[in-house]
Short mmCIF file of C-alpha atoms and ligand atoms in Angstrom, two decimals:
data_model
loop_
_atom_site.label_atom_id
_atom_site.label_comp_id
_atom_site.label_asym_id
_atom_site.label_seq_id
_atom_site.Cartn_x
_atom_site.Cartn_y
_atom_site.Cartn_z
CA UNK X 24 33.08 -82.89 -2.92
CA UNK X 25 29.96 -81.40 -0.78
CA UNK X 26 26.93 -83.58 -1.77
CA UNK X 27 23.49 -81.88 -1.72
CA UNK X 28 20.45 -83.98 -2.08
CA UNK X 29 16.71 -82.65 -2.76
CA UNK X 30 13.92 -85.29 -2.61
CA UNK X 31 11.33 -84.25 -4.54
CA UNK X 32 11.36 -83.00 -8.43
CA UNK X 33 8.89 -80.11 -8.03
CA UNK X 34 8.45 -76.74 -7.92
CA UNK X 35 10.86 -76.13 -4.81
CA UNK X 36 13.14 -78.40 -6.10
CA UNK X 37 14.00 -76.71 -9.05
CA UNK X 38 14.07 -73.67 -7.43
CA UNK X 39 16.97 -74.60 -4.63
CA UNK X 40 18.55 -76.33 -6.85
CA UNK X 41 19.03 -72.94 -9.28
CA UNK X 42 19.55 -71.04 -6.08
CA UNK X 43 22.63 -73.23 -5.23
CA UNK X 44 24.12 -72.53 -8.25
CA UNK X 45 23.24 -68.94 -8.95
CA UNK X 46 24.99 -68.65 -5.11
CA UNK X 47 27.94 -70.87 -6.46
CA UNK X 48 27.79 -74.21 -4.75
CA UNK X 49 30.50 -75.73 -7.01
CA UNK X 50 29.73 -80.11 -5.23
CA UNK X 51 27.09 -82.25 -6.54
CA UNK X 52 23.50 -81.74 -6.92
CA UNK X 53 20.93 -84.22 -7.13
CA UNK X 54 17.44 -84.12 -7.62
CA UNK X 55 15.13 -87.31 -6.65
CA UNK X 56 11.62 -87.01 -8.54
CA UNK X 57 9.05 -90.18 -8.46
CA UNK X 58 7.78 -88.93 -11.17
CA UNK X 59 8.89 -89.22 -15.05
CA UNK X 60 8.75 -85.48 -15.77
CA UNK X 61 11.51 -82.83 -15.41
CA UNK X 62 10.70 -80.47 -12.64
CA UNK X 63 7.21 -78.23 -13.63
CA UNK X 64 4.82 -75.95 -12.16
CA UNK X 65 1.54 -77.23 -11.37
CA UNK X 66 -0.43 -74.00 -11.66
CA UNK X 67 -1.18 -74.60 -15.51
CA UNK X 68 -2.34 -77.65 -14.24
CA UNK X 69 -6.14 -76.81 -13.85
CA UNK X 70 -5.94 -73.51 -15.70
CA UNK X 71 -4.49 -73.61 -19.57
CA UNK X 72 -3.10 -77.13 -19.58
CA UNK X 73 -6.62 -78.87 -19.02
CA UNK X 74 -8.54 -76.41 -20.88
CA UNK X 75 -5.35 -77.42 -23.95
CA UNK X 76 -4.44 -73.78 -24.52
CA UNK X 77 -1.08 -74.33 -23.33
CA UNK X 78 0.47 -77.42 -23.52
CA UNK X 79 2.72 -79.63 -21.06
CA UNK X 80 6.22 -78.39 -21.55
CA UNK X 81 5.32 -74.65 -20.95
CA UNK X 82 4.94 -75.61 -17.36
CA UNK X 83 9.03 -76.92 -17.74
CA UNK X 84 10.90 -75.68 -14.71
CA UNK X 85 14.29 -77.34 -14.87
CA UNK X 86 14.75 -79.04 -18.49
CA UNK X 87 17.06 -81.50 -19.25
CA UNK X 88 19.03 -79.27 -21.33
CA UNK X 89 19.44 -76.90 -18.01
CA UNK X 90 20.33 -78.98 -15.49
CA UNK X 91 22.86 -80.22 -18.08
CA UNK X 92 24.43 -77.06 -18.49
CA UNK X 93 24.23 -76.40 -14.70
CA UNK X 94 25.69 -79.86 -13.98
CA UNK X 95 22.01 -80.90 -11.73
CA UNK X 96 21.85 -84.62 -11.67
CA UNK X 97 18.05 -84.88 -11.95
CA UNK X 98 16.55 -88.50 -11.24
CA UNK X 99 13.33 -89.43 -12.85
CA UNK X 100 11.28 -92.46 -11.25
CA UNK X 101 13.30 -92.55 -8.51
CA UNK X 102 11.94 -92.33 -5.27
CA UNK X 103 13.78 -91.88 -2.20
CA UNK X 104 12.22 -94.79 0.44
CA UNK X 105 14.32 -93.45 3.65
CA UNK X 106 16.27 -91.41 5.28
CA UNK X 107 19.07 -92.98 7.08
CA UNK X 108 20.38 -90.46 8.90
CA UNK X 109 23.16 -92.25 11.45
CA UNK X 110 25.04 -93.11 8.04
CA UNK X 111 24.11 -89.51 5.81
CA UNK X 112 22.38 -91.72 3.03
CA UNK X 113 19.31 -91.48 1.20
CA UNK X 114 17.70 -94.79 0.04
CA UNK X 115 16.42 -94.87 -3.10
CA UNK X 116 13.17 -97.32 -4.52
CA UNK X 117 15.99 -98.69 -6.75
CA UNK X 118 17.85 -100.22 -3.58
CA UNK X 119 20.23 -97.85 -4.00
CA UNK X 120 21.98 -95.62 -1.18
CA UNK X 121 23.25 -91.62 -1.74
CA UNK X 122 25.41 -89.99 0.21
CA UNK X 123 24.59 -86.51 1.27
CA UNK X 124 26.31 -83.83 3.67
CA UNK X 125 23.21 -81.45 3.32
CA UNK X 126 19.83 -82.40 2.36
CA UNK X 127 16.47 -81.11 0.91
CA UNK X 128 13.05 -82.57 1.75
CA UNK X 129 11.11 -80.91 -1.17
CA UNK X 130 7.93 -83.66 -1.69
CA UNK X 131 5.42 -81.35 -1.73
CA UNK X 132 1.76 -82.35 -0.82
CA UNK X 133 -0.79 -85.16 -2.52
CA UNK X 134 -4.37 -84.60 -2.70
CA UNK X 135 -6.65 -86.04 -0.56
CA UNK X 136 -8.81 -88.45 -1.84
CA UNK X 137 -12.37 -89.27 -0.52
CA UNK X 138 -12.83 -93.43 0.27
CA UNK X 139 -16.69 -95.33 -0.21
CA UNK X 140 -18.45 -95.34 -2.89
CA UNK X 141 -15.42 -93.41 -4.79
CA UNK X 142 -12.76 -95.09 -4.54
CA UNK X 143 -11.75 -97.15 -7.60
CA UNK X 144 -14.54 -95.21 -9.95
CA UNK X 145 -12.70 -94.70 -13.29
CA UNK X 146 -14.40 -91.20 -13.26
CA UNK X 147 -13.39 -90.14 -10.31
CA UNK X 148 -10.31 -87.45 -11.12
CA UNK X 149 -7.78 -85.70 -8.33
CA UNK X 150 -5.78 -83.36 -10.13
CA UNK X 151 -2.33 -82.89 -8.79
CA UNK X 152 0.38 -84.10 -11.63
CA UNK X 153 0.99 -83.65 -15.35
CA UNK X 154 -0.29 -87.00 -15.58
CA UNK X 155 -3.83 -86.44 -13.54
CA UNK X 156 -4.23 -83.40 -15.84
CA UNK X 157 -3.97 -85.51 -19.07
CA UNK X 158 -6.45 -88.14 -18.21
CA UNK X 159 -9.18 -85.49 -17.12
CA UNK X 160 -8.32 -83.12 -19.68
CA UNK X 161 -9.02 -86.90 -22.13
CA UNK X 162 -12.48 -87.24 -19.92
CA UNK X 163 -13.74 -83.61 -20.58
CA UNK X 164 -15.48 -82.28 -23.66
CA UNK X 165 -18.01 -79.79 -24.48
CA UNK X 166 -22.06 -81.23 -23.44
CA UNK X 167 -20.26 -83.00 -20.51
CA UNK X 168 -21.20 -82.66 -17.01
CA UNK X 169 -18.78 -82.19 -14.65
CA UNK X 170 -19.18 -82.50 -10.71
CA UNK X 171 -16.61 -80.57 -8.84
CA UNK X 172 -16.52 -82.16 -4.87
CA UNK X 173 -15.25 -79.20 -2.49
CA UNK X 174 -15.66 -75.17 -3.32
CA UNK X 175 -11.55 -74.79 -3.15
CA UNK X 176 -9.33 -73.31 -5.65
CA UNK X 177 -9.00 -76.11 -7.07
CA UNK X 178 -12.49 -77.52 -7.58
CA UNK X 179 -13.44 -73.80 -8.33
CA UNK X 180 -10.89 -73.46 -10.85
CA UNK X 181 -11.73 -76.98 -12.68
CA UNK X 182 -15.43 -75.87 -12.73
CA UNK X 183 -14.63 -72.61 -14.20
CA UNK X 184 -12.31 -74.01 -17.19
CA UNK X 185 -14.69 -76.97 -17.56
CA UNK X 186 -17.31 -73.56 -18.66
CA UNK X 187 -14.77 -72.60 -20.66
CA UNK X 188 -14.71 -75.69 -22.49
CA UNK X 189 -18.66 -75.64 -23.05
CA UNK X 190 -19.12 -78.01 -20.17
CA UNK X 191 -22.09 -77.92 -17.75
CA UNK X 192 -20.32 -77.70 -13.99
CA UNK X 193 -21.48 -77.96 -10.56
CA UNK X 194 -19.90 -77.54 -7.49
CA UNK X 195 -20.65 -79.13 -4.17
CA UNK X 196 -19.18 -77.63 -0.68
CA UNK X 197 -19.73 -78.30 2.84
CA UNK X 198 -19.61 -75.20 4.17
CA UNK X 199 -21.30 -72.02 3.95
CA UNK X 200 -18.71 -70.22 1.99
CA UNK X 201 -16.52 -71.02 -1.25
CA UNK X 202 -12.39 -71.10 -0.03
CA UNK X 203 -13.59 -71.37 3.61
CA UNK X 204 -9.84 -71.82 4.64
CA UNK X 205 -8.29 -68.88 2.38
CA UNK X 206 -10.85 -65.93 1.71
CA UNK X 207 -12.80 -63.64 3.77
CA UNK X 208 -16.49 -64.61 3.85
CA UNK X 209 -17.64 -61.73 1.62
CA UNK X 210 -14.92 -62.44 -0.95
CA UNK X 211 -16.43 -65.94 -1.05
CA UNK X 212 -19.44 -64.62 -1.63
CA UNK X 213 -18.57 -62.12 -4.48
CA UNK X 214 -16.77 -65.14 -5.96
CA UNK X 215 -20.10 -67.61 -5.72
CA UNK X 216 -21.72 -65.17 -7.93
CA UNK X 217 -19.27 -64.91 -10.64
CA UNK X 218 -19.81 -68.75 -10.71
CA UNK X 219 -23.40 -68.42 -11.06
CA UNK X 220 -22.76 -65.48 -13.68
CA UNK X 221 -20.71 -68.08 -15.28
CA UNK X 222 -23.42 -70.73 -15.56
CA UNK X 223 -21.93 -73.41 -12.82
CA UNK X 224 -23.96 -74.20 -10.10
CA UNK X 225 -22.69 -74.02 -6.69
CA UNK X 226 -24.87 -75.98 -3.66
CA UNK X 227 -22.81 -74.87 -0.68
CA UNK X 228 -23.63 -76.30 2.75
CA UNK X 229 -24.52 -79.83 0.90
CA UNK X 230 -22.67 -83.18 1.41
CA UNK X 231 -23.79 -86.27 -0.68
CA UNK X 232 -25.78 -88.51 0.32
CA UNK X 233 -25.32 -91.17 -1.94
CA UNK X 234 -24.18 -92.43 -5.61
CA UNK X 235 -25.45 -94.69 -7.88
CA UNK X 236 -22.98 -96.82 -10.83
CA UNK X 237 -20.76 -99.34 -10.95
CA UNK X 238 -17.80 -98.91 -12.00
CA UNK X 239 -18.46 -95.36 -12.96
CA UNK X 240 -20.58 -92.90 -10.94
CA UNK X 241 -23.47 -92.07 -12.96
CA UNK X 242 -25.52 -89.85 -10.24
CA UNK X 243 -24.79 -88.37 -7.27
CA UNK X 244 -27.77 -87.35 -4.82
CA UNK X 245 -27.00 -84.55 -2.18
CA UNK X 246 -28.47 -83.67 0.65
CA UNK X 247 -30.73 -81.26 -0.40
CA UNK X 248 -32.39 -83.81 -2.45
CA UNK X 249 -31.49 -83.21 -5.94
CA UNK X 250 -29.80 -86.25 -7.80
CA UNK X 251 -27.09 -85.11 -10.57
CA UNK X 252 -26.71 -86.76 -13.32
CA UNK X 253 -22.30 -86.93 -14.04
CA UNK X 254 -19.87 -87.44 -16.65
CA UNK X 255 -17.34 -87.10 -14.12
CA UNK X 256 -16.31 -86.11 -10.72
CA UNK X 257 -13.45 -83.85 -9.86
CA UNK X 258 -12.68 -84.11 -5.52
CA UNK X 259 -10.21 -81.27 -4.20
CA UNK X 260 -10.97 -81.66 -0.88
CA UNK X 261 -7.55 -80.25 0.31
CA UNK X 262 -3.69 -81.59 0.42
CA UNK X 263 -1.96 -83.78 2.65
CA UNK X 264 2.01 -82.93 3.27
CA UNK X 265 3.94 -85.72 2.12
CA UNK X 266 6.10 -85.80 5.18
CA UNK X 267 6.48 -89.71 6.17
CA UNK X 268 9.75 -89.69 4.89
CA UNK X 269 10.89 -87.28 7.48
CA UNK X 270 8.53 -88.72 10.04
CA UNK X 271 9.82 -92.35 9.85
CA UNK X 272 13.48 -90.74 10.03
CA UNK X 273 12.87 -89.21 13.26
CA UNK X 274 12.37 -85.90 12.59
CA UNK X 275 9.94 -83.32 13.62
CA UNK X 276 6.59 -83.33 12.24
CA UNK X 277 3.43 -81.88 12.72
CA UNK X 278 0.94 -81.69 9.56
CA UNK X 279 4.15 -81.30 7.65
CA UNK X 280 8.24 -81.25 8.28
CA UNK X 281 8.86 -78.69 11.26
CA UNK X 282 11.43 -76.16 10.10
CA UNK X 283 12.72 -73.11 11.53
CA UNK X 284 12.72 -69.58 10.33
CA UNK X 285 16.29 -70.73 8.59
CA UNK X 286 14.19 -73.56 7.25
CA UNK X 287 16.07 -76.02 9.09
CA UNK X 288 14.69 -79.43 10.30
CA UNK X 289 15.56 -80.61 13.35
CA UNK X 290 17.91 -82.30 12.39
CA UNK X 291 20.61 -79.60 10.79
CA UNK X 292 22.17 -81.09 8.23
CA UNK X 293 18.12 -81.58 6.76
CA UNK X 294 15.96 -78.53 5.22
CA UNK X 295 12.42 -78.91 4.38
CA UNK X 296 10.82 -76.16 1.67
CA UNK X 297 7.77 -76.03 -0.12
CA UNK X 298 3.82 -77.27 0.34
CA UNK X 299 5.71 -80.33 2.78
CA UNK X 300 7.44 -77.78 5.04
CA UNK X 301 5.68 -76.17 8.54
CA UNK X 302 7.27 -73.23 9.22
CA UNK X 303 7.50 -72.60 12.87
CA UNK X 304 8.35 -68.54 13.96
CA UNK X 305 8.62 -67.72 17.12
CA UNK X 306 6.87 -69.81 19.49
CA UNK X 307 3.83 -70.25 17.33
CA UNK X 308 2.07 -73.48 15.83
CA UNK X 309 3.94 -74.39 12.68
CA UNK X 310 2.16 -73.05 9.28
CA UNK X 311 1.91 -75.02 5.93
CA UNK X 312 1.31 -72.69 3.04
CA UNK X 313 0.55 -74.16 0.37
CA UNK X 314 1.37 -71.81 -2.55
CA UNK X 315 3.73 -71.54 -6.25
CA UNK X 316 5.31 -68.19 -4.55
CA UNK X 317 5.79 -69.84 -1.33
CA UNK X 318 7.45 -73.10 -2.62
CA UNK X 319 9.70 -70.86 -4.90
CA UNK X 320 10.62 -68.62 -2.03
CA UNK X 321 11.41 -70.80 0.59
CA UNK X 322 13.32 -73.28 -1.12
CA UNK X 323 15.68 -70.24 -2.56
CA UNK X 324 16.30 -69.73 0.97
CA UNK X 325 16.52 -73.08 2.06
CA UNK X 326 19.17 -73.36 -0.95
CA UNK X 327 21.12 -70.54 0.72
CA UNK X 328 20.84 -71.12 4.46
CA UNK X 329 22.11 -74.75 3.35
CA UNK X 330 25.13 -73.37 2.18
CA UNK X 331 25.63 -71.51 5.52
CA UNK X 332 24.10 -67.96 4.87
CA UNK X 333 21.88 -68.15 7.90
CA UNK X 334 19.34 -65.46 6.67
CA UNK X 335 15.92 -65.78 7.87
CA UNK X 336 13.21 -66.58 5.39
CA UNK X 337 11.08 -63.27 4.46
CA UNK X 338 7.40 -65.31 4.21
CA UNK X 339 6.20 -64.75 1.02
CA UNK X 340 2.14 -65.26 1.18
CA UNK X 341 1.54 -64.15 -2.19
CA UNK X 342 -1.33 -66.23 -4.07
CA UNK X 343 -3.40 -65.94 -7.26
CA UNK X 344 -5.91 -68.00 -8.77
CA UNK X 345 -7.47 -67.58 -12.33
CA UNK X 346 -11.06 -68.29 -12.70
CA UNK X 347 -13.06 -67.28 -16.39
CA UNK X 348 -11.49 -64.31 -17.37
CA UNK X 349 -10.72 -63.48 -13.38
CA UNK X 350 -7.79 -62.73 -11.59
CA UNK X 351 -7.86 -63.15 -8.08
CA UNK X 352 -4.41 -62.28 -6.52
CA UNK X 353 -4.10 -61.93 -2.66
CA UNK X 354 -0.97 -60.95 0.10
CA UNK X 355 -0.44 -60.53 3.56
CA UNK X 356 -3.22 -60.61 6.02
CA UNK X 357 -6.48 -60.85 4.88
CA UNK X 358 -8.45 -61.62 7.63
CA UNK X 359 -6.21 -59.86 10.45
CA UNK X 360 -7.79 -60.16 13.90
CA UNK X 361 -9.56 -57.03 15.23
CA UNK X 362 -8.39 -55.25 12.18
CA UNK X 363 -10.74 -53.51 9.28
CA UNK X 364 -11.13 -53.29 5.56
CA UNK X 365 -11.60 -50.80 3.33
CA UNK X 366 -12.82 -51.59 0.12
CA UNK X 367 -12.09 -49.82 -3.46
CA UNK X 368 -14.35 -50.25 -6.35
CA UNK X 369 -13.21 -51.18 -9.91
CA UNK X 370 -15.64 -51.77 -12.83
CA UNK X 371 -18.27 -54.45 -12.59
CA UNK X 372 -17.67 -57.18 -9.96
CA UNK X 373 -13.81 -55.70 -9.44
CA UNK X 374 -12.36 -54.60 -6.35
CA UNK X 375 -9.68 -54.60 -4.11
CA UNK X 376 -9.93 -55.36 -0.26
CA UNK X 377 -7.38 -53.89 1.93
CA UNK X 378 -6.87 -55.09 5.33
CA UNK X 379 -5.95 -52.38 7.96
CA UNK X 380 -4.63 -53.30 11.45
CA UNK X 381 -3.14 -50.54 13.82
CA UNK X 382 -3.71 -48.33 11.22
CA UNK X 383 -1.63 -50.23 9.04
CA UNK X 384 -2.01 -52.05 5.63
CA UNK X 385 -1.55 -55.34 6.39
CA UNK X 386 -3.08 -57.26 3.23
CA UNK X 387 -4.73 -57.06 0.35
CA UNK X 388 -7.22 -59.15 -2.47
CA UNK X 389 -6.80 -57.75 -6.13
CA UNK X 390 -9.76 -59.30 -7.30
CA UNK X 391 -10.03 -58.63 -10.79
CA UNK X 392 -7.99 -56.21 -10.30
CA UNK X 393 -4.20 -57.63 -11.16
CA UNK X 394 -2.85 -54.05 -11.37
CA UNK X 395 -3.29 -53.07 -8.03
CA UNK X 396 -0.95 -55.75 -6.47
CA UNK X 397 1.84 -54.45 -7.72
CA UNK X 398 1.45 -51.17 -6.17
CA UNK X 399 0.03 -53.20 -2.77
CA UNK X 400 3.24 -54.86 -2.50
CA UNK X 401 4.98 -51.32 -2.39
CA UNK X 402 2.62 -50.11 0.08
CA UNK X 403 2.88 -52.71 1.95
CA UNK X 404 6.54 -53.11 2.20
CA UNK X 405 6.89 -49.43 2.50
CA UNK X 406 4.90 -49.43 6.05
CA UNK X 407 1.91 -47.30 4.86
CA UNK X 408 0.03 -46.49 7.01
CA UNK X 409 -3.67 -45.64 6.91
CA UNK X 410 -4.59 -42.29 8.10
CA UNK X 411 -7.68 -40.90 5.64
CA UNK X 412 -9.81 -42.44 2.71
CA UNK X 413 -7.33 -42.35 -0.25
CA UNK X 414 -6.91 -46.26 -0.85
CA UNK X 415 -10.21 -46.24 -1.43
CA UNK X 416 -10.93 -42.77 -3.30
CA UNK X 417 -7.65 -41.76 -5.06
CA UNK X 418 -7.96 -41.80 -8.32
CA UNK X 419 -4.72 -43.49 -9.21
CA UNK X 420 -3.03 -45.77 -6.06
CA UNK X 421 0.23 -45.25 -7.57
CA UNK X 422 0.19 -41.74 -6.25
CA UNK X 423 0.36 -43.24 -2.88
CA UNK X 424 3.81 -44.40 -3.24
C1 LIG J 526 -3.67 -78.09 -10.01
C2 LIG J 526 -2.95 -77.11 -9.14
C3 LIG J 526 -3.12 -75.74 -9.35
C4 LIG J 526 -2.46 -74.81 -8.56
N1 LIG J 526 -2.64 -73.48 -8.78
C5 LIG J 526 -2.00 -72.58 -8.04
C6 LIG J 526 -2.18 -71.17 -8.26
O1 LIG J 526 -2.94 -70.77 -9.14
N2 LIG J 526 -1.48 -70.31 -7.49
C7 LIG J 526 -0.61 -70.71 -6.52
O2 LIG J 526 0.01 -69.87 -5.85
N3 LIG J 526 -0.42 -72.03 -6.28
C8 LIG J 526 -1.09 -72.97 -7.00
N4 LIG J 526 -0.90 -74.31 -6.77
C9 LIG J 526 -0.01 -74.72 -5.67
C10 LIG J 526 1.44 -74.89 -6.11
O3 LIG J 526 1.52 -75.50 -7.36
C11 LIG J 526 2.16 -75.74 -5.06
O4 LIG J 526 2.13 -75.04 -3.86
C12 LIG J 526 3.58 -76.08 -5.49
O5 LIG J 526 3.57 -76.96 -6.57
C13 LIG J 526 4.37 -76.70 -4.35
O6 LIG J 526 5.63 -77.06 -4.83
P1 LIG J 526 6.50 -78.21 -4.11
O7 LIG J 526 7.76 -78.32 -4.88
O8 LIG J 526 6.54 -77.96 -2.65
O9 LIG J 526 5.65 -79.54 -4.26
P2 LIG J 526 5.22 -80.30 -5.59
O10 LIG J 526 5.10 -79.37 -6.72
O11 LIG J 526 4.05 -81.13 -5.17
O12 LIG J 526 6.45 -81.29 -5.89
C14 LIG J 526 6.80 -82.35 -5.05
C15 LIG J 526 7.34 -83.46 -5.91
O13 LIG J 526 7.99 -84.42 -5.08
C16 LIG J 526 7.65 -85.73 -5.51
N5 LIG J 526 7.87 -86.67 -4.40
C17 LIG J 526 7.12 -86.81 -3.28
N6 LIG J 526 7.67 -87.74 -2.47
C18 LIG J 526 8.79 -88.18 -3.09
C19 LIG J 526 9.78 -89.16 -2.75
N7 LIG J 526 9.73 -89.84 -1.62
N8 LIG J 526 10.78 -89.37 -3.62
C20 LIG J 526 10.86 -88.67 -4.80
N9 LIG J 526 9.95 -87.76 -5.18
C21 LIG J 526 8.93 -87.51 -4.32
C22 LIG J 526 6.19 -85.55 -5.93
O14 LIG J 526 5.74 -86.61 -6.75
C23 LIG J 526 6.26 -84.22 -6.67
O15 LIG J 526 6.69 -84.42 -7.98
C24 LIG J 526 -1.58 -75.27 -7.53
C25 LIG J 526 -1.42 -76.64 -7.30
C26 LIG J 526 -2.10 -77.56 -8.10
C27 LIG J 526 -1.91 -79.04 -7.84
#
């Protein structure tokens, strides 16, 4: 019987391993997690789960009950140590060795965590697991102060749910701009001020200079001067692709497990989906996304392209991020080279931010205004092209389709 292994028990896991299924792979499945949960989405993770109006198993992707019924061996605590590919085995922590004909390298990223004066602070929180979630979520309480480190979605999105919870919250970035890496600067700067509408305070271009407490960090000083008094300190300062495995077998890497546009390693037998993968098309520089609608996509097509179907993935650069009572959703090109953007007012701070290029609609941000995506999509898929003023002036976009 055809083995199929998938290292990793996350989002893209549970997503090829449904895939297989739903396409009828009848041989073994198994599922290698390190960590003691059943596959779940990490999304909640900063959003309802730490503010405790949702609790851990809504984020359930795979429960024991379904992989049951869909006959998904799913391995908890086990962590797969190497990849022996001369022999087709997977080592596991335990000692033990799995055979596999194809195989799925689905760990995902970890965050990065910031050395010094933080390391080994018992208030210092990363927040990338079920588990990190619970022991902030334990630290925070209304009154307390709350220091995010780094103006991404995540800090941003801790900071806004740590308002929500009747904390005080600051945020400290580097750079000029909140989501440097993901949003157009005037986005960013829409965004800073619904922070500051919000009550957090955001010091962007400002390191720290220094910290003062012993086991805990008590202040922080920054470089502008000001010294913060803490109850805790949240650092998301990015994600590193957890791609030694793949490295130490011998295969491609770069920032991330080199796959083709079939997903493929380079070695063929091997996939790679999810935040671990770095999808190379064409001839250009491999890209990480890092993204719940990327992970789900690509390992569905992983899942199919390992059981021969050979169809190119379709990139799927979909993104949201919910901040207050915000929705920020975002697709395609939003910062296309040489291109332009239109924007169309909603009420209050809302808008939506279409990206043009060659008189096309390349991309889109739906900020604060979830509706519109739908109908961007459409657009989008559809071609449209841009040739007068009614993105931004028609009374209802859905008359566009
Ligand atoms: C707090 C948080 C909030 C987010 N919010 C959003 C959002 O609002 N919108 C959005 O689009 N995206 C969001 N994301 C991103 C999204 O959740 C990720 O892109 C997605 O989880 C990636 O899925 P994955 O399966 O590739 O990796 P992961 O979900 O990281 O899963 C990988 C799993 O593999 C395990 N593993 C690693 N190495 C091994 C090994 N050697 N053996 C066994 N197991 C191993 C890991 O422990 C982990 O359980 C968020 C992420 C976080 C952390």
């Amino acid at each position: 019987m055809e083995q199929v292994i998938i290292i990793g028990g996350g989002q893209a896991a549970a997503s090829a391993a449904r895939t297989l299924r739903e396409q009828g792979f009848k041989g073994g499945i198994t599922i290698l997690s390190e960590e003691r949960y059943y596959p779940y989405e990490r999304p909640p993770l900063s959003k309802a789960v730490l503010q405790g109006v949702a609790d851990a198993n809504s984020t359930c992707l795979l429960s024991d009950e379904a992989a049951r019924s869909q006959n998904i061996d799913v391995r908890l605590g086990q962590r797969a140590e190497a990849i022996e590919r001369d022999t087709r085995m997977v080592k596991l922590s335990s000692g033990e060795r799995l055979p596999y004909d194809r195989l799925l390298i689905a760990t995902g990223s970890r965050a990065r965590t910031l050395d010094g004066a933080f390391a080994g602070k018992s208030n210092v929180f990363y927040l990338r697991s079920l588990d990190d979630a619970a022991s902030l979520r334990a630290a925070m309480g209304p009154g307390k102060r709350v220091l995010s480190i780094g103006a991404g979605w995540i800090g941003l999105e801790v900071a806004a749910t740590a308002r929500k919870m009747g904390m005080q919250a600051t945020v400290v970035e580097l750079a000029d701009r909140l989501c440097g890496r993901s949003l157009p600067k005037d986005v960013g700067a829409v965004l800073a001020e619904v922070h500051r509408d919000h009550g957090t305070v955001v010091h962007l271009n400002t390191s720290i200079e220094s910290v003062g407490g012993r086991d805990r960090i008590e202040t922080v000083t920054l470089s502008n001067g000001e010294t913060l008094s803490v109850d805790m300190v949240v650092v998301g300062v990015g994600a590193i692709a957890n791609d030694a495995l793949a490295r130490d077998a011998g295969l491609e890497t770069a920032n991330g497990v080199v796959v083709d546009e079939f997903l493929r390693t380079s070695d063929p037998r091997i996939f790679a989906a999810g935040d671990v993968a770095a999808l190379r098309l064409g001839d250009g520089r491999p890209v990480r996304m890092e993204s719940w609608a990327n992970a789900q996509d690509q390992a569905a097509a992983a899942a199919r392209n390992m059981l021969g179907k050979d169809v190119p993935y379709a990139v799927n650069t979909w993104f949201w991020s919910d901040q207050y009572d915000l929705n920020i959703q975002m697709i395609g090109d939003v910062q296309p080279e040489g291109g332009t953007v239109l924007l169309r007012k909603g009420e209050g701070k809302a808008f939506t931010r279409f990206s043009v290029a060659d008189g096309r609609l390349v991309g889109a941000i739906c900020f604060g205004v979830p509706r519109d995506m739908a109908i961007v999509r459409r657009l989008m898929s559809k071609g449209y092209m841009v040739t007068d003023d009614a993105l931004t002036t028609a009374p209802d976009l859905r008359k566009l389709l």
